[in-house]
Amino acid sequence: MIKLPNFITTARAACAQPGTDPDLWHSKNPAHRNTAKSACTACPLLNVCRTWALDTRQPHGVWGGLDHAERTNLTNGSGWWLDHQGRLRRPCGSLYAFRSHQSYGEQCATCTAFHAAHVEKQRRAQLAIEHSKGGTARGYDIHRRLGEPACARCLAGKAAAGRASRKHTGVRRRRRSTVSVAA
C-alpha cells in the first residue's frame, strides 16, 4: 500500500477518493498511468501535488499528472516547463511541442513551420525511394502533395498503374458477365 503525503489525504484529492486504489498512480502499466494522469487533471490539488513531487524529486509514480520521466525532464534542464495553467510544455520547434499545441487547441508559427519542414523531409525521402524504383504512381502522388509537377518517370508510373487498374477492372467485369450468363 502506498502512503500518501498529508496534503493529499483530504477528501478533495482524486487519488484519495473512496474506492480509488492509490496503487494505480504507482503502476508500471502505461494504461494505468494514463488513467491516473486523467484523474489528476480534474483534481483541485493538481498544482500542489505537482510542486511537491518536483520539490521532493519523487522517483516513482504519477504525481500532479506527471510521471517520473516527465518530472525528470522538467528538472534536468531539457527545456520543458509548466505554463501558467499547469500544462506540460516542451521547447517550440519540435514534433512534441507541435503536438502539445494541437492538443491544447493552439497555433504556434515556429512549431507549424517545423512540422511542415519535417513532413516535407519525410515526403522527399519517400520520393527518393519511389524514384529509385524508376518512378511510380505513389511518387506521382507525393509530387502532388509537395505542390510540384510530377517528373516524367512518376507520370509514366501513374499512367502504367492506371492501365493496370483498367485492365484488372475489365477482367473482373468479364468474370462477372461470365458468371451471370452461367447462372
Coordinates of N, CA and C in Angstrom, one line a residue:
M1 N 0.8 -1.2 0.0 CA 0.0 0.0 0.0 C 0.9 1.2 0.0
I2 N 0.5 2.2 -0.8 CA 1.3 3.4 -0.9 C 0.8 4.4 0.1
K3 N 1.8 5.1 0.8 CA 1.4 6.1 1.8 C 1.4 7.4 1.1
L4 N 0.3 8.1 1.2 CA 0.1 9.4 0.6 C 0.6 10.5 1.5
P5 N 1.1 11.6 0.9 CA 1.5 12.7 1.8 C 0.3 13.3 2.4
N6 N 0.5 14.0 3.5 CA -0.6 14.5 4.3 C -1.5 15.4 3.6
F7 N -1.0 16.3 2.7 CA -1.9 17.2 2.0 C -2.9 16.5 1.0
I8 N -2.6 15.2 0.6 CA -3.4 14.5 -0.3 C -4.5 13.7 0.4
T9 N -4.4 13.5 1.7 CA -5.3 12.6 2.4 C -6.7 13.3 2.6
T10 N -6.9 14.5 2.1 CA -8.2 15.1 2.2 C -9.1 14.5 1.2
A11 N -10.4 14.7 1.4 CA -11.4 14.1 0.5 C -11.4 14.8 -0.8
R12 N -10.7 15.9 -1.0 CA -10.7 16.6 -2.3 C -9.8 15.9 -3.3
A13 N -8.8 15.2 -2.9 CA -7.8 14.7 -3.8 C -8.4 13.5 -4.6
A14 N -8.1 13.5 -5.9 CA -8.7 12.5 -6.8 C -8.2 11.1 -6.4
C15 N -6.9 11.0 -6.0 CA -6.3 9.7 -5.7 C -6.7 9.2 -4.3
A16 N -7.4 10.1 -3.5 CA -7.8 9.7 -2.1 C -9.3 9.5 -2.0
Q17 N -10.0 9.4 -3.2 CA -11.5 9.2 -3.2 C -11.8 7.8 -2.7
P18 N -12.9 7.7 -2.0 CA -13.3 6.3 -1.6 C -13.4 5.4 -2.8
G19 N -12.9 4.2 -2.6 CA -12.9 3.2 -3.7 C -11.8 3.4 -4.7
T20 N -11.0 4.4 -4.6 CA -9.9 4.6 -5.6 C -8.7 3.9 -5.0
D21 N -8.1 3.1 -5.9 CA -6.8 2.4 -5.5 C -5.6 3.3 -5.7
P22 N -5.0 3.8 -4.6 CA -3.8 4.7 -4.8 C -2.7 4.0 -5.5
D23 N -2.7 2.6 -5.6 CA -1.6 1.9 -6.3 C -1.7 2.1 -7.8
L24 N -2.8 2.6 -8.3 CA -3.0 2.9 -9.7 C -2.0 4.0 -10.1
W25 N -1.7 4.9 -9.2 CA -0.8 6.0 -9.5 C 0.7 5.6 -9.5
H26 N 0.9 4.4 -9.0 CA 2.3 3.8 -9.0 C 2.5 2.6 -9.8
S27 N 1.5 2.3 -10.7 CA 1.6 1.1 -11.5 C 2.7 1.4 -12.6
K28 N 3.3 0.3 -13.1 CA 4.2 0.4 -14.2 C 3.4 0.2 -15.6
N29 N 2.2 -0.1 -15.5 CA 1.3 -0.3 -16.7 C 1.0 1.1 -17.3
P30 N 1.4 1.3 -18.6 CA 1.1 2.6 -19.2 C -0.4 3.0 -19.2
A31 N -1.3 2.0 -19.3 CA -2.7 2.3 -19.3 C -3.1 2.8 -17.9
H32 N -2.6 2.2 -16.9 CA -2.9 2.7 -15.5 C -2.3 4.1 -15.3
R33 N -1.1 4.3 -15.8 CA -0.5 5.6 -15.7 C -1.4 6.7 -16.4
N34 N -1.9 6.4 -17.6 CA -2.7 7.3 -18.3 C -4.0 7.6 -17.6
T35 N -4.6 6.5 -17.0 CA -5.8 6.7 -16.2 C -5.6 7.6 -15.0
A36 N -4.4 7.4 -14.3 CA -4.1 8.2 -13.2 C -3.9 9.7 -13.6
K37 N -3.2 9.9 -14.7 CA -3.0 11.3 -15.2 C -4.3 11.9 -15.6
S38 N -5.2 11.2 -16.2 CA -6.5 11.8 -16.5 C -7.3 12.2 -15.2
A39 N -7.2 11.3 -14.2 CA -7.9 11.6 -12.9 C -7.2 12.9 -12.3
C40 N -5.9 13.0 -12.4 CA -5.2 14.2 -11.9 C -5.7 15.5 -12.5
T41 N -6.0 15.5 -13.8 CA -6.3 16.8 -14.4 C -7.5 17.5 -13.8
A42 N -8.4 16.8 -13.2 CA -9.6 17.4 -12.6 C -9.4 17.6 -11.1
C43 N -8.3 17.2 -10.5 CA -8.1 17.3 -9.1 C -7.8 18.7 -8.7
P44 N -8.4 19.2 -7.6 CA -8.2 20.6 -7.2 C -6.8 20.7 -6.5
L45 N -6.1 19.6 -6.2 CA -4.8 19.7 -5.6 C -3.7 19.4 -6.7
L46 N -4.0 19.5 -7.9 CA -3.1 19.2 -9.0 C -1.8 20.0 -8.9
N47 N -1.8 21.3 -8.8 CA -0.6 22.1 -8.7 C 0.2 21.9 -7.4
V48 N -0.5 21.7 -6.3 CA 0.2 21.5 -5.0 C 0.9 20.1 -5.1
C49 N 0.2 19.1 -5.6 CA 0.8 17.8 -5.7 C 2.0 17.8 -6.6
R50 N 1.8 18.5 -7.8 CA 2.9 18.5 -8.8 C 4.1 19.2 -8.2
T51 N 3.9 20.3 -7.5 CA 5.0 21.1 -6.9 C 5.7 20.3 -5.9
W52 N 5.0 19.6 -5.0 CA 5.5 18.7 -4.0 C 6.4 17.6 -4.6
A53 N 5.9 17.0 -5.7 CA 6.6 15.9 -6.3 C 7.9 16.4 -7.0
L54 N 7.9 17.6 -7.6 CA 9.1 18.2 -8.2 C 10.1 18.6 -7.1
D55 N 9.6 19.2 -6.0 CA 10.5 19.6 -4.9 C 11.1 18.5 -4.2
T56 N 10.4 17.4 -4.0 CA 10.9 16.2 -3.3 C 11.5 15.2 -4.2
R57 N 11.5 15.5 -5.5 CA 12.1 14.6 -6.6 C 11.6 13.2 -6.4
Q58 N 10.3 13.0 -6.4 CA 9.7 11.7 -6.3 C 10.2 10.8 -7.4
P59 N 10.8 9.6 -7.1 CA 11.4 8.7 -8.1 C 10.4 7.8 -8.8
H60 N 9.2 7.7 -8.3 CA 8.2 6.8 -8.9 C 6.8 7.4 -8.9
G61 N 6.0 6.8 -9.8 CA 4.6 7.1 -9.8 C 4.2 8.4 -10.5
V62 N 2.9 8.6 -10.6 CA 2.3 9.8 -11.1 C 1.9 10.7 -10.0
W63 N 2.4 11.9 -10.1 CA 2.1 12.9 -9.0 C 1.8 14.2 -9.8
G64 N 0.6 14.8 -9.5 CA 0.2 16.0 -10.1 C 0.1 15.9 -11.6
G65 N -0.3 14.7 -12.1 CA -0.5 14.5 -13.5 C 0.8 14.2 -14.3
L66 N 1.9 14.1 -13.7 CA 3.2 13.9 -14.4 C 3.8 12.6 -13.9
D67 N 4.3 11.8 -14.8 CA 5.0 10.6 -14.4 C 6.5 10.9 -14.2
H68 N 7.3 10.0 -13.7 CA 8.7 10.2 -13.4 C 9.5 10.8 -14.5
A69 N 9.3 10.3 -15.7 CA 10.1 10.7 -16.9 C 9.7 12.2 -17.1
E70 N 8.5 12.6 -17.1 CA 8.1 14.0 -17.3 C 8.7 14.9 -16.2
R71 N 8.6 14.4 -15.0 CA 9.2 15.2 -13.9 C 10.7 15.4 -14.0
T72 N 11.4 14.3 -14.5 CA 12.8 14.4 -14.7 C 13.1 15.4 -15.8
N73 N 12.4 15.4 -16.8 CA 12.6 16.3 -17.9 C 12.4 17.8 -17.5
L74 N 11.5 18.0 -16.5 CA 11.3 19.3 -16.0 C 12.4 19.8 -15.2
T75 N 13.1 18.9 -14.5 CA 14.1 19.3 -13.5 C 15.6 19.2 -14.1
N76 N 15.7 18.5 -15.2 CA 17.1 18.3 -15.7 C 17.6 19.3 -16.7
G77 N 16.9 20.4 -16.9 CA 17.3 21.4 -17.8 C 17.1 21.1 -19.3
S78 N 16.1 20.2 -19.6 CA 15.9 19.9 -21.0 C 15.0 20.9 -21.7
G79 N 14.6 21.9 -21.0 CA 13.8 23.0 -21.6 C 12.3 22.8 -21.4
W80 N 11.9 21.7 -20.8 CA 10.5 21.5 -20.5 C 10.1 22.4 -19.4
W81 N 8.8 22.9 -19.4 CA 8.3 23.7 -18.3 C 6.8 23.5 -18.1
L82 N 6.3 24.1 -17.1 CA 4.8 24.1 -16.9 C 4.4 25.5 -17.1
D83 N 3.3 25.7 -17.9 CA 2.8 27.0 -18.2 C 1.9 27.5 -17.0
H84 N 1.4 28.7 -17.1 CA 0.6 29.3 -16.0 C -0.7 28.5 -15.7
Q85 N -1.1 27.6 -16.6 CA -2.2 26.7 -16.4 C -1.8 25.3 -15.9
G86 N -0.5 25.2 -15.6 CA 0.0 23.9 -15.1 C 0.1 22.8 -16.2
R87 N 0.1 23.2 -17.4 CA 0.3 22.2 -18.5 C 1.7 22.0 -18.9
L88 N 2.1 20.8 -19.1 CA 3.5 20.4 -19.5 C 3.8 21.0 -20.9
R89 N 4.9 21.7 -21.0 CA 5.3 22.3 -22.3 C 6.6 21.8 -22.7
R90 N 6.9 21.8 -23.9 CA 8.2 21.4 -24.5 C 8.7 22.5 -25.3
P91 N 10.0 22.6 -25.6 CA 10.5 23.7 -26.4 C 9.9 23.8 -27.8
C92 N 9.5 24.9 -28.2 CA 9.0 25.1 -29.5 C 10.0 24.7 -30.6
G93 N 9.5 24.2 -31.7 CA 10.4 23.8 -32.8 C 10.6 22.3 -32.8
S94 N 9.7 21.6 -32.1 CA 9.9 20.1 -32.1 C 8.5 19.5 -32.4
L95 N 8.6 18.2 -32.8 CA 7.3 17.5 -33.0 C 6.4 17.4 -31.7
Y96 N 7.1 17.2 -30.6 CA 6.4 17.1 -29.3 C 5.7 18.4 -29.0
A97 N 6.4 19.5 -29.2 CA 5.8 20.8 -29.0 C 4.6 21.1 -29.9
F98 N 4.8 20.7 -31.2 CA 3.7 20.9 -32.2 C 2.5 20.1 -31.7
R99 N 2.7 18.8 -31.3 CA 1.5 18.0 -30.8 C 0.9 18.6 -29.6
S100 N 1.7 19.1 -28.7 CA 1.2 19.7 -27.5 C 0.3 20.9 -27.9
H101 N 0.8 21.8 -28.8 CA 0.0 22.9 -29.2 C -1.4 22.4 -29.8
Q102 N -1.3 21.4 -30.6 CA -2.5 20.8 -31.2 C -3.5 20.3 -30.1
S103 N -2.9 19.6 -29.1 CA -3.8 19.1 -28.1 C -4.4 20.2 -27.3
Y104 N -3.8 21.3 -27.2 CA -4.3 22.4 -26.4 C -5.1 23.4 -27.3
G105 N -5.2 23.1 -28.6 CA -6.0 23.9 -29.5 C -5.3 25.2 -29.8
E106 N -4.0 25.2 -29.9 CA -3.2 26.4 -30.1 C -2.5 26.4 -31.5
Q107 N -2.2 27.6 -31.9 CA -1.4 27.7 -33.1 C 0.0 28.3 -32.7
C108 N 1.1 27.8 -33.2 CA 2.4 28.3 -33.0 C 3.1 28.4 -34.3
A109 N 3.5 29.5 -34.8 CA 4.2 29.7 -36.1 C 5.5 28.9 -36.1
T110 N 6.2 28.9 -35.0 CA 7.5 28.1 -35.0 C 7.3 26.6 -35.2
C111 N 6.3 26.1 -34.4 CA 6.1 24.7 -34.4 C 5.4 24.2 -35.7
T112 N 4.5 25.1 -36.3 CA 3.9 24.8 -37.5 C 4.9 24.7 -38.6
A113 N 5.8 25.7 -38.7 CA 6.9 25.7 -39.7 C 7.8 24.5 -39.5
F114 N 8.1 24.1 -38.3 CA 8.9 22.9 -38.0 C 8.2 21.7 -38.5
H115 N 6.9 21.5 -38.2 CA 6.1 20.4 -38.7 C 6.1 20.3 -40.2
A116 N 5.8 21.4 -40.8 CA 5.8 21.5 -42.3 C 7.1 21.0 -42.9
A117 N 8.2 21.5 -42.3 CA 9.5 21.1 -42.8 C 9.8 19.6 -42.6
H118 N 9.3 19.1 -41.4 CA 9.5 17.7 -41.1 C 8.7 16.8 -42.1
V119 N 7.5 17.2 -42.4 CA 6.6 16.4 -43.3 C 7.3 16.5 -44.7
E120 N 7.7 17.6 -45.1 CA 8.4 17.7 -46.4 C 9.6 16.8 -46.5
K121 N 10.4 16.8 -45.5 CA 11.6 16.0 -45.5 C 11.2 14.5 -45.6
Q122 N 10.2 14.1 -44.9 CA 9.8 12.7 -45.0 C 9.3 12.4 -46.4
R123 N 8.5 13.3 -46.9 CA 8.0 13.1 -48.3 C 9.1 13.0 -49.3
R124 N 10.1 13.9 -49.2 CA 11.2 13.9 -50.1 C 12.0 12.6 -50.0
A125 N 12.1 12.1 -48.8 CA 12.9 10.8 -48.6 C 12.1 9.6 -49.3
Q126 N 10.8 9.6 -49.1 CA 9.9 8.6 -49.7 C 10.0 8.8 -51.2
L127 N 10.0 10.0 -51.7 CA 10.0 10.3 -53.2 C 11.3 9.7 -53.8
A128 N 12.4 9.8 -53.0 CA 13.7 9.3 -53.5 C 13.6 7.8 -53.6
I129 N 12.9 7.1 -52.7 CA 12.7 5.7 -52.8 C 11.9 5.3 -54.0
E130 N 10.8 6.1 -54.3 CA 9.9 5.8 -55.4 C 10.7 6.1 -56.7
H131 N 11.6 7.1 -56.8 CA 12.4 7.4 -57.9 C 13.4 6.2 -58.2
S132 N 13.9 5.6 -57.1 CA 14.9 4.5 -57.2 C 14.2 3.3 -57.9
K133 N 12.9 3.3 -57.8 CA 12.1 2.2 -58.4 C 11.8 2.5 -59.9
G134 N 12.2 3.7 -60.3 CA 12.0 4.1 -61.7 C 10.8 5.0 -61.9
G135 N 10.2 5.5 -60.8 CA 9.0 6.3 -60.9 C 7.8 5.5 -60.7
T136 N 6.9 5.9 -59.8 CA 5.7 5.1 -59.5 C 4.5 6.0 -59.4
A137 N 3.3 5.4 -59.3 CA 2.1 6.2 -59.0 C 2.2 6.8 -57.6
R138 N 2.8 6.1 -56.7 CA 3.0 6.7 -55.4 C 3.9 8.0 -55.5
G139 N 4.9 7.9 -56.3 CA 5.8 9.0 -56.5 C 5.0 10.2 -57.1
Y140 N 4.1 9.9 -58.0 CA 3.3 10.9 -58.6 C 2.5 11.6 -57.5
D141 N 1.8 10.8 -56.6 CA 1.0 11.4 -55.5 C 1.9 12.2 -54.6
I142 N 3.1 11.8 -54.3 CA 4.0 12.6 -53.4 C 4.3 13.9 -54.1
H143 N 4.6 13.9 -55.4 CA 4.9 15.1 -56.1 C 3.7 16.1 -55.9
R144 N 2.5 15.6 -56.0 CA 1.3 16.4 -55.9 C 1.2 16.9 -54.5
R145 N 1.4 16.1 -53.5 CA 1.4 16.6 -52.1 C 2.4 17.7 -51.8
L146 N 3.5 17.6 -52.5 CA 4.6 18.6 -52.3 C 4.3 19.9 -53.1
G147 N 3.2 19.8 -53.9 CA 2.8 21.0 -54.6 C 3.7 21.3 -55.8
E148 N 4.2 20.2 -56.4 CA 5.1 20.4 -57.6 C 4.6 19.5 -58.7
P149 N 5.0 19.8 -59.9 CA 4.6 18.9 -61.0 C 5.4 17.6 -60.9
A150 N 4.7 16.6 -61.3 CA 5.4 15.3 -61.3 C 6.4 15.1 -62.4
C151 N 7.5 14.4 -62.1 CA 8.5 14.2 -63.1 C 8.0 13.2 -64.1
A152 N 8.7 13.1 -65.2 CA 8.3 12.2 -66.3 C 8.3 10.8 -65.8
R153 N 9.2 10.3 -65.0 CA 9.2 8.9 -64.6 C 8.0 8.6 -63.7
C154 N 7.6 9.5 -62.8 CA 6.4 9.3 -62.0 C 5.1 9.4 -62.8
L155 N 5.1 10.3 -63.8 CA 3.9 10.4 -64.7 C 3.8 9.1 -65.4
A156 N 4.9 8.5 -65.9 CA 4.8 7.2 -66.6 C 4.3 6.1 -65.6
G157 N 4.8 6.2 -64.4 CA 4.4 5.2 -63.4 C 2.9 5.3 -63.1
K158 N 2.4 6.5 -63.0 CA 1.0 6.7 -62.8 C 0.2 6.2 -63.9
A159 N 0.6 6.5 -65.2 CA -0.1 6.0 -66.3 C -0.1 4.5 -66.4
A160 N 1.0 3.9 -66.1 CA 1.1 2.4 -66.1 C 0.2 1.8 -65.0
A161 N 0.1 2.4 -63.8 CA -0.8 2.0 -62.8 C -2.2 2.1 -63.2
G162 N -2.6 3.2 -63.9 CA -3.9 3.4 -64.4 C -4.3 2.3 -65.4
R163 N -3.4 2.0 -66.4 CA -3.6 1.0 -67.4 C -3.8 -0.4 -66.7
A164 N -3.0 -0.7 -65.7 CA -3.1 -2.0 -65.0 C -4.5 -2.0 -64.2
S165 N -4.9 -0.9 -63.7 CA -6.1 -0.9 -62.9 C -7.3 -1.1 -63.9
R166 N -7.3 -0.4 -65.0 CA -8.3 -0.6 -66.0 C -8.4 -2.0 -66.6
K167 N -7.2 -2.6 -66.8 CA -7.1 -4.0 -67.3 C -7.7 -4.9 -66.2
H168 N -7.3 -4.7 -65.0 CA -7.9 -5.6 -63.9 C -9.4 -5.4 -63.8
T169 N -9.9 -4.2 -63.9 CA -11.3 -4.0 -63.8 C -12.0 -4.7 -65.0
G170 N -11.4 -4.6 -66.2 CA -12.0 -5.3 -67.3 C -12.1 -6.8 -67.1
V171 N -11.0 -7.4 -66.5 CA -11.0 -8.8 -66.2 C -12.1 -9.2 -65.2
R172 N -12.3 -8.3 -64.2 CA -13.4 -8.6 -63.2 C -14.8 -8.5 -63.9
R173 N -14.9 -7.5 -64.8 CA -16.2 -7.4 -65.5 C -16.5 -8.6 -66.3
R174 N -15.5 -9.0 -67.0 CA -15.7 -10.2 -67.9 C -16.0 -11.4 -67.0
R175 N -15.4 -11.6 -65.9 CA -15.7 -12.7 -65.0 C -17.1 -12.6 -64.5
R176 N -17.6 -11.4 -64.1 CA -18.9 -11.2 -63.6 C -19.9 -11.6 -64.7
S177 N -19.7 -11.1 -65.9 CA -20.6 -11.4 -67.0 C -20.7 -12.9 -67.3
T178 N -19.5 -13.6 -67.2 CA -19.5 -15.0 -67.5 C -20.3 -15.7 -66.4
V179 N -20.1 -15.3 -65.1 CA -20.8 -15.9 -64.0 C -22.3 -15.7 -64.2
S180 N -22.7 -14.5 -64.6 CA -24.1 -14.1 -64.7 C -24.8 -15.0 -65.8
V181 N -24.1 -15.2 -66.9 CA -24.6 -16.0 -68.0 C -24.8 -17.4 -67.6
A182 N -23.8 -18.0 -66.8 CA -23.8 -19.3 -66.4 C -24.9 -19.6 -65.4
A183 N -25.3 -18.6 -64.6 CA -26.3 -18.7 -63.6 C -27.6 -18.8 -64.2

